[in-house]
PDB file of C-alpha atoms in Angstrom:
ATOM      1  CA  GLY A   1     -18.915  -5.805   4.330  1.00 53.00           C
ATOM      2  CA  ALA A   2     -18.379  -2.137   3.632  1.00 77.00           C
ATOM      3  CA  GLY A   3     -14.610  -2.332   3.698  1.00 91.00           C
ATOM      4  CA  VAL A   4     -11.668  -4.679   4.006  1.00 95.00           C
ATOM      5  CA  SER A   5     -11.653  -6.260   7.430  1.00 95.00           C
ATOM      6  CA  GLN A   6      -8.562  -7.715   9.098  1.00 96.00           C
ATOM      7  CA  SER A   7      -8.294  -9.667  12.313  1.00 96.00           C
ATOM      8  CA  PRO A   8      -6.894  -9.600  14.850  1.00 97.00           C
ATOM      9  CA  SER A   9      -5.973  -5.923  14.945  1.00 95.00           C
ATOM     10  CA  ASN A  10      -3.105  -6.685  17.321  1.00 96.00           C
ATOM     11  CA  LYS A  11      -1.278  -9.923  18.027  1.00 97.00           C
ATOM     12  CA  VAL A  12       1.525 -10.565  20.470  1.00 98.00           C
ATOM     13  CA  THR A  13       3.116 -13.982  20.174  1.00 97.00           C
ATOM     14  CA  GLU A  14       6.128 -15.796  21.532  1.00 97.00           C
ATOM     15  CA  LYS A  15       9.039 -16.554  19.281  1.00 97.00           C
ATOM     16  CA  GLY A  16       8.629 -19.971  17.675  1.00 97.00           C
ATOM     17  CA  LYS A  17       4.819 -20.011  17.765  1.00 98.00           C
ATOM     18  CA  ASP A  18       2.611 -20.066  14.656  1.00 98.00           C
ATOM     19  CA  VAL A  19       0.166 -17.240  13.887  1.00 98.00           C
ATOM     20  CA  GLU A  20      -2.747 -16.843  11.501  1.00 98.00           C
ATOM     21  CA  LEU A  21      -3.834 -13.472  10.168  1.00 98.00           C
ATOM     22  CA  ARG A  22      -7.204 -13.101   8.511  1.00 98.00           C
ATOM     23  CA  CYS A  23      -8.409 -10.794   5.744  1.00 97.00           C
ATOM     24  CA  ASP A  24     -12.011 -10.405   4.643  1.00 96.00           C
ATOM     25  CA  PRO A  25     -12.042  -8.396   1.381  1.00 95.00           C
ATOM     26  CA  ILE A  26     -14.793  -6.258  -0.062  1.00 93.00           C
ATOM     27  CA  SER A  27     -17.533  -8.426  -1.515  1.00 91.00           C
ATOM     28  CA  GLY A  28     -17.062  -8.957  -5.241  1.00 89.00           C
ATOM     29  CA  HIS A  29     -13.393  -8.015  -5.291  1.00 91.00           C
ATOM     30  CA  THR A  30     -11.455 -10.699  -7.134  1.00 90.00           C
ATOM     31  CA  ALA A  31      -7.937  -9.449  -6.445  1.00 90.00           C
ATOM     32  CA  LEU A  32      -6.401  -9.615  -2.984  1.00 92.00           C
ATOM     33  CA  TYR A  33      -2.956  -8.486  -1.832  1.00 92.00           C
ATOM     34  CA  TRP A  34      -0.903  -8.944   1.314  1.00 95.00           C
ATOM     35  CA  TYR A  35       1.789  -6.438   2.265  1.00 94.00           C
ATOM     36  CA  ARG A  36       4.077  -5.999   5.245  1.00 95.00           C
ATOM     37  CA  GLN A  37       4.952  -2.594   6.697  1.00 91.00           C
ATOM     38  CA  SER A  38       7.816  -2.421   9.130  1.00 86.00           C
ATOM     39  CA  LEU A  39       8.597   0.622  11.259  1.00 76.00           C
ATOM     40  CA  GLY A  40      10.005   3.355   9.069  1.00 67.00           C
ATOM     41  CA  GLN A  41       9.808   1.180   5.969  1.00 72.00           C
ATOM     42  CA  GLY A  42       7.570   1.206   2.943  1.00 79.00           C
ATOM     43  CA  LEU A  43       5.166  -1.499   1.903  1.00 88.00           C
ATOM     44  CA  GLU A  44       6.769  -4.846   1.191  1.00 89.00           C
ATOM     45  CA  PHE A  45       4.738  -6.988  -1.215  1.00 90.00           C
ATOM     46  CA  LEU A  46       4.105 -10.517   0.022  1.00 93.00           C
ATOM     47  CA  ILE A  47       1.545 -12.270  -2.179  1.00 93.00           C
ATOM     48  CA  TYR A  48      -1.261 -11.642  -4.629  1.00 90.00           C
ATOM     49  CA  PHE A  49      -4.442 -13.660  -5.234  1.00 91.00           C
ATOM     50  CA  GLN A  50      -6.719 -13.613  -8.237  1.00 88.00           C
ATOM     51  CA  GLY A  51      -9.761 -15.530  -7.125  1.00 88.00           C
ATOM     52  CA  ASN A  52      -8.459 -18.504  -5.152  1.00 89.00           C
ATOM     53  CA  SER A  53      -5.190 -18.851  -6.998  1.00 88.00           C
ATOM     54  CA  ALA A  54      -1.941 -17.107  -6.182  1.00 86.00           C
ATOM     55  CA  PRO A  55      -0.128 -16.318  -9.438  1.00 80.00           C
ATOM     56  CA  ASP A  56       2.455 -14.216  -7.629  1.00 80.00           C
ATOM     57  CA  LYS A  57       4.043 -15.517  -4.433  1.00 82.00           C
ATOM     58  CA  SER A  58       7.352 -13.850  -5.119  1.00 82.00           C
ATOM     59  CA  GLY A  59       7.287 -11.631  -2.059  1.00 89.00           C
ATOM     60  CA  LEU A  60       6.956 -14.307   0.614  1.00 93.00           C
ATOM     61  CA  PRO A  61      10.186 -13.873   2.606  1.00 92.00           C
ATOM     62  CA  SER A  62      10.681 -17.527   3.550  1.00 93.00           C
ATOM     63  CA  ASP A  63       8.992 -20.926   3.533  1.00 94.00           C
ATOM     64  CA  ARG A  64       7.667 -20.142   7.018  1.00 97.00           C
ATOM     65  CA  PHE A  65       5.137 -17.867   5.304  1.00 97.00           C
ATOM     66  CA  SER A  66       2.106 -19.231   3.473  1.00 96.00           C
ATOM     67  CA  ALA A  67      -1.287 -17.936   2.450  1.00 96.00           C
ATOM     68  CA  GLU A  68      -4.513 -19.280   1.109  1.00 95.00           C
ATOM     69  CA  ARG A  69      -7.790 -17.908  -0.087  1.00 95.00           C
ATOM     70  CA  THR A  70     -11.023 -19.839  -0.112  1.00 89.00           C
ATOM     71  CA  GLY A  71     -14.263 -19.235  -1.965  1.00 87.00           C
ATOM     72  CA  GLY A  72     -12.706 -16.261  -3.702  1.00 82.00           C
ATOM     73  CA  SER A  73     -13.184 -14.345  -0.488  1.00 92.00           C
ATOM     74  CA  VAL A  74     -11.457 -14.693   2.900  1.00 96.00           C
ATOM     75  CA  SER A  75      -7.690 -15.066   2.951  1.00 97.00           C
ATOM     76  CA  THR A  76      -5.431 -16.321   5.720  1.00 97.00           C
ATOM     77  CA  LEU A  77      -1.735 -15.529   6.033  1.00 97.00           C
ATOM     78  CA  THR A  78       0.097 -18.037   8.208  1.00 98.00           C
ATOM     79  CA  ILE A  79       3.514 -17.523   9.704  1.00 98.00           C
ATOM     80  CA  GLN A  80       5.110 -20.615  11.213  1.00 98.00           C
ATOM     81  CA  ARG A  81       7.811 -20.610  13.886  1.00 98.00           C
ATOM     82  CA  THR A  82       7.673 -16.837  14.202  1.00 98.00           C
ATOM     83  CA  GLN A  83      10.883 -14.841  14.577  1.00 97.00           C
ATOM     84  CA  GLN A  84      11.392 -11.374  16.016  1.00 95.00           C
ATOM     85  CA  GLU A  85      12.090  -9.979  12.557  1.00 94.00           C
ATOM     86  CA  ASP A  86       8.531 -10.948  11.593  1.00 96.00           C
ATOM     87  CA  SER A  87       7.248  -8.134  13.832  1.00 96.00           C
ATOM     88  CA  ALA A  88       5.458  -5.654  11.569  1.00 96.00           C
ATOM     89  CA  VAL A  89       2.047  -4.458  10.458  1.00 94.00           C
ATOM     90  CA  TYR A  90       0.520  -6.847   7.944  1.00 97.00           C
ATOM     91  CA  LEU A  91      -1.797  -5.127   5.500  1.00 95.00           C
ATOM     92  CA  CYS A  92      -4.390  -6.665   3.234  1.00 96.00           C
ATOM     93  CA  ALA A  93      -5.902  -4.927   0.220  1.00 94.00           C
ATOM     94  CA  SER A  94      -8.504  -5.902  -2.347  1.00 92.00           C
ATOM     95  CA  SER A  95      -9.491  -4.540  -5.725  1.00 89.00           C
ATOM     96  CA  PHE A  96     -12.333  -5.190  -8.119  1.00 86.00           C
ATOM     97  CA  ASP A  97     -10.048  -6.857 -10.619  1.00 74.00           C
ATOM     98  CA  ARG A  98      -6.381  -7.110 -11.452  1.00 62.00           C
ATOM     99  CA  ILE A  99      -6.431  -4.496 -14.199  1.00 64.00           C
ATOM    100  CA  ASN A 100      -5.208  -1.136 -12.976  1.00 62.00           C
ATOM    101  CA  THR A 101      -7.964  -0.452 -10.461  1.00 76.00           C
ATOM    102  CA  GLU A 102      -7.920   1.158  -7.053  1.00 83.00           C
ATOM    103  CA  ALA A 103      -7.003  -1.027  -4.081  1.00 88.00           C
ATOM    104  CA  PHE A 104      -8.806  -0.729  -0.760  1.00 91.00           C
ATOM    105  CA  PHE A 105      -6.833  -1.439   2.382  1.00 93.00           C
ATOM    106  CA  GLY A 106      -7.739  -2.906   5.728  1.00 94.00           C
ATOM    107  CA  GLN A 107      -6.548  -1.400   8.994  1.00 92.00           C
ATOM    108  CA  GLY A 108      -3.847  -4.015   9.308  1.00 94.00           C
ATOM    109  CA  THR A 109      -2.731  -6.511  11.936  1.00 96.00           C
ATOM    110  CA  ARG A 110       0.122  -5.376  14.165  1.00 95.00           C
ATOM    111  CA  LEU A 111       2.200  -8.461  14.931  1.00 97.00           C
ATOM    112  CA  THR A 112       4.718  -8.364  17.760  1.00 97.00           C
ATOM    113  CA  VAL A 113       6.972 -11.357  18.322  1.00 97.00           C
ATOM    114  CA  VAL A 114       8.545 -11.409  21.777  1.00 96.00           C
TER     115      VAL A 114
ATOM    116  CA  GLY B   1      10.403  -5.168 -12.846  1.00 81.00           C
ATOM    117  CA  ASP B   2       8.165  -2.256 -12.031  1.00 86.00           C
ATOM    118  CA  SER B   3       9.365   0.213  -9.423  1.00 90.00           C
ATOM    119  CA  VAL B   4       8.390   3.507  -7.796  1.00 94.00           C
ATOM    120  CA  THR B   5      10.811   6.050  -6.372  1.00 95.00           C
ATOM    121  CA  GLN B   6       9.667   8.909  -4.210  1.00 94.00           C
ATOM    122  CA  MET B   7      11.539  11.566  -2.296  1.00 89.00           C
ATOM    123  CA  GLU B   8      12.638  10.742   1.199  1.00 85.00           C
ATOM    124  CA  GLY B   9      11.166  12.572   4.108  1.00 86.00           C
ATOM    125  CA  PRO B  10      10.271  13.891   6.402  1.00 94.00           C
ATOM    126  CA  VAL B  11       9.078  16.972   4.604  1.00 96.00           C
ATOM    127  CA  THR B  12       8.518  19.712   7.161  1.00 97.00           C
ATOM    128  CA  LEU B  13       6.384  22.714   6.218  1.00 97.00           C
ATOM    129  CA  SER B  14       4.542  25.542   7.863  1.00 97.00           C
ATOM    130  CA  GLU B  15       0.805  25.816   7.415  1.00 97.00           C
ATOM    131  CA  GLU B  16      -0.218  27.408   4.086  1.00 97.00           C
ATOM    132  CA  ALA B  17       3.088  26.531   2.422  1.00 97.00           C
ATOM    133  CA  PHE B  18       3.271  24.944  -1.038  1.00 98.00           C
ATOM    134  CA  LEU B  19       3.865  21.212  -1.158  1.00 97.00           C
ATOM    135  CA  THR B  20       5.575  19.051  -3.762  1.00 97.00           C
ATOM    136  CA  ILE B  21       6.388  15.388  -3.228  1.00 97.00           C
ATOM    137  CA  ASN B  22       8.260  13.912  -6.176  1.00 97.00           C
ATOM    138  CA  CYS B  23       7.453  10.477  -7.577  1.00 97.00           C
ATOM    139  CA  THR B  24       8.953   8.720 -10.586  1.00 97.00           C
ATOM    140  CA  TYR B  25       8.236   5.243 -11.847  1.00 96.00           C
ATOM    141  CA  THR B  26       9.621   2.487 -14.033  1.00 94.00           C
ATOM    142  CA  ALA B  27       7.167   0.225 -15.836  1.00 91.00           C
ATOM    143  CA  THR B  28       7.129  -1.683 -19.091  1.00 85.00           C
ATOM    144  CA  GLY B  29       3.531  -1.007 -20.028  1.00 81.00           C
ATOM    145  CA  TYR B  30       0.903   1.612 -19.292  1.00 85.00           C
ATOM    146  CA  PRO B  31       0.180   1.545 -15.579  1.00 90.00           C
ATOM    147  CA  SER B  32      -2.374   3.449 -13.600  1.00 91.00           C
ATOM    148  CA  LEU B  33      -0.826   5.737 -11.012  1.00 94.00           C
ATOM    149  CA  PHE B  34      -2.017   6.465  -7.499  1.00 95.00           C
ATOM    150  CA  TRP B  35      -1.260   8.468  -4.403  1.00 97.00           C
ATOM    151  CA  TYR B  36      -2.303   6.868  -1.137  1.00 95.00           C
ATOM    152  CA  VAL B  37      -2.242   8.589   2.249  1.00 96.00           C
ATOM    153  CA  GLN B  38      -1.833   7.100   5.711  1.00 93.00           C
ATOM    154  CA  TYR B  39      -2.902   9.402   8.545  1.00 93.00           C
ATOM    155  CA  PRO B  40      -1.479   8.677  12.010  1.00 88.00           C
ATOM    156  CA  GLY B  41      -2.993   5.518  13.448  1.00 83.00           C
ATOM    157  CA  GLU B  42      -5.078   4.812  10.353  1.00 85.00           C
ATOM    158  CA  GLY B  43      -4.943   2.529   7.337  1.00 86.00           C
ATOM    159  CA  LEU B  44      -3.969   3.502   3.816  1.00 91.00           C
ATOM    160  CA  GLN B  45      -6.591   5.248   1.756  1.00 92.00           C
ATOM    161  CA  LEU B  46      -6.636   6.405  -1.813  1.00 93.00           C
ATOM    162  CA  LEU B  47      -5.978  10.124  -2.242  1.00 97.00           C
ATOM    163  CA  LEU B  48      -6.075  10.438  -6.033  1.00 96.00           C
ATOM    164  CA  LYS B  49      -5.408   8.523  -9.218  1.00 94.00           C
ATOM    165  CA  ALA B  50      -4.713   8.882 -12.927  1.00 95.00           C
ATOM    166  CA  THR B  51      -5.178   6.107 -15.444  1.00 91.00           C
ATOM    167  CA  LYS B  52      -3.503   7.435 -18.592  1.00 91.00           C
ATOM    168  CA  ALA B  53      -0.915   9.902 -19.782  1.00 93.00           C
ATOM    169  CA  ASP B  54      -1.697  13.591 -19.204  1.00 95.00           C
ATOM    170  CA  ASP B  55      -4.557  12.766 -16.829  1.00 96.00           C
ATOM    171  CA  LYS B  56      -4.671  14.915 -13.712  1.00 97.00           C
ATOM    172  CA  GLY B  57      -5.910  13.388 -10.498  1.00 97.00           C
ATOM    173  CA  SER B  58      -7.197  15.702  -7.774  1.00 97.00           C
ATOM    174  CA  ASN B  59      -8.757  15.456  -4.341  1.00 97.00           C
ATOM    175  CA  LYS B  60      -8.842  17.575  -1.162  1.00 95.00           C
ATOM    176  CA  GLY B  61      -6.745  20.274  -2.825  1.00 97.00           C
ATOM    177  CA  PHE B  62      -4.035  17.810  -3.874  1.00 98.00           C
ATOM    178  CA  GLU B  63      -3.164  17.318  -7.537  1.00 98.00           C
ATOM    179  CA  ALA B  64      -0.878  15.086  -9.563  1.00 98.00           C
ATOM    180  CA  THR B  65      -0.422  14.827 -13.350  1.00 98.00           C
ATOM    181  CA  TYR B  66       0.558  11.608 -15.140  1.00 97.00           C
ATOM    182  CA  ARG B  67       3.640  12.559 -17.171  1.00 96.00           C
ATOM    183  CA  LYS B  68       4.640   9.717 -19.446  1.00 94.00           C
ATOM    184  CA  GLU B  69       7.530  11.610 -21.021  1.00 94.00           C
ATOM    185  CA  THR B  70       9.219  12.055 -17.646  1.00 95.00           C
ATOM    186  CA  THR B  71       7.666   8.940 -16.020  1.00 96.00           C
ATOM    187  CA  SER B  72       6.555  11.105 -13.124  1.00 97.00           C
ATOM    188  CA  PHE B  73       3.492  11.656 -10.955  1.00 98.00           C
ATOM    189  CA  HIS B  74       4.460  14.429  -8.553  1.00 98.00           C
ATOM    190  CA  LEU B  75       2.012  15.338  -5.781  1.00 98.00           C
ATOM    191  CA  GLU B  76       1.274  19.034  -5.204  1.00 98.00           C
ATOM    192  CA  LYS B  77      -0.878  21.168  -2.948  1.00 98.00           C
ATOM    193  CA  GLY B  78      -0.989  24.932  -2.964  1.00 97.00           C
ATOM    194  CA  SER B  79      -1.601  25.493   0.750  1.00 96.00           C
ATOM    195  CA  VAL B  80      -1.079  22.710   3.262  1.00 97.00           C
ATOM    196  CA  GLN B  81      -2.882  22.391   6.578  1.00 97.00           C
ATOM    197  CA  VAL B  82      -1.842  20.799   9.857  1.00 97.00           C
ATOM    198  CA  SER B  83      -4.408  18.077   9.155  1.00 96.00           C
ATOM    199  CA  ASP B  84      -2.438  17.064   6.038  1.00 97.00           C
ATOM    200  CA  SER B  85       0.323  15.646   8.248  1.00 97.00           C
ATOM    201  CA  ALA B  86       0.578  12.003   7.182  1.00 96.00           C
ATOM    202  CA  VAL B  87       2.656   9.555   5.174  1.00 94.00           C
ATOM    203  CA  TYR B  88       2.092   9.707   1.413  1.00 96.00           C
ATOM    204  CA  PHE B  89       2.703   6.716  -0.858  1.00 95.00           C
ATOM    205  CA  CYS B  90       3.030   6.820  -4.625  1.00 96.00           C
ATOM    206  CA  ALA B  91       1.970   3.597  -6.358  1.00 93.00           C
ATOM    207  CA  LEU B  92       1.481   2.040  -9.765  1.00 90.00           C
ATOM    208  CA  HIS B  93      -0.913  -0.705 -10.756  1.00 87.00           C
ATOM    209  CA  GLN B  94      -0.345  -2.758 -13.877  1.00 81.00           C
ATOM    210  CA  SER B  95      -1.937  -6.141 -14.495  1.00 73.00           C
ATOM    211  CA  SER B  96      -1.448  -8.006 -11.232  1.00 71.00           C
ATOM    212  CA  THR B  97       1.332  -5.767  -9.955  1.00 75.00           C
ATOM    213  CA  LEU B  98       0.567  -3.124  -7.344  1.00 84.00           C
ATOM    214  CA  THR B  99       3.889  -1.492  -6.493  1.00 88.00           C
ATOM    215  CA  PHE B 100       4.458   1.186  -3.852  1.00 91.00           C
ATOM    216  CA  GLY B 101       7.166   3.685  -3.130  1.00 93.00           C
ATOM    217  CA  LYS B 102       8.709   3.812   0.333  1.00 90.00           C
ATOM    218  CA  GLY B 103       6.467   6.646   1.481  1.00 93.00           C
ATOM    219  CA  THR B 104       7.148  10.278   2.370  1.00 95.00           C
ATOM    220  CA  MET B 105       6.235  11.650   5.758  1.00 95.00           C
ATOM    221  CA  LEU B 106       4.780  15.160   5.730  1.00 97.00           C
ATOM    222  CA  LEU B 107       4.792  17.218   8.923  1.00 97.00           C
ATOM    223  CA  VAL B 108       2.903  20.511   8.892  1.00 97.00           C
ATOM    224  CA  SER B 109       3.305  22.915  11.790  1.00 97.00           C
ATOM    225  CA  PRO B 110       0.906  25.752  12.711  1.00 95.00           C
TER     226      PRO B 110
END
């Protein structure tokens, strides 16, 4: 596609339920990033993919969070047993490679846990 | 590890005023530096970038110069417009690390 696509754009879920957030990066981009943006906060790094592998998972806040990427393209971020503090905008970005290049962001998924 | 520090906002200016948003960084190597902008209700988009020391990035009247000696990448604009109201993020990219500052909100009034 022309840009990074994220779905759904909005998700309201009940506390304790699992959610899956999807990111479709720009075709040909090998690097993919997930960030979390809470109200009034900056961007919190979650995980980075190079191809299908995730060399840097250091930002995942707990073992309830996991992510995968298949075919060097689409990535899914899964949050199990959601908590209210998980409410945030989850942003995905991709870049052509991992070496100092511009990242392109999706519009984000706004997750609300009630 | 790498880090980016930018001035806290909000920065409130009148139209046509001069803008400076300070950004300093800590990195072990030679990162590329970026300013991203997030307009209300929209996603982040690249505003400008610089890939090596003394490079000047510019776009839409905004400028920033990569200063290695002061590890800074301050954003400037000579005359802001109401449409510049947004949140501005300074960022560095080095190897697999893409690190952002906390963002600075700019509010421009007519």
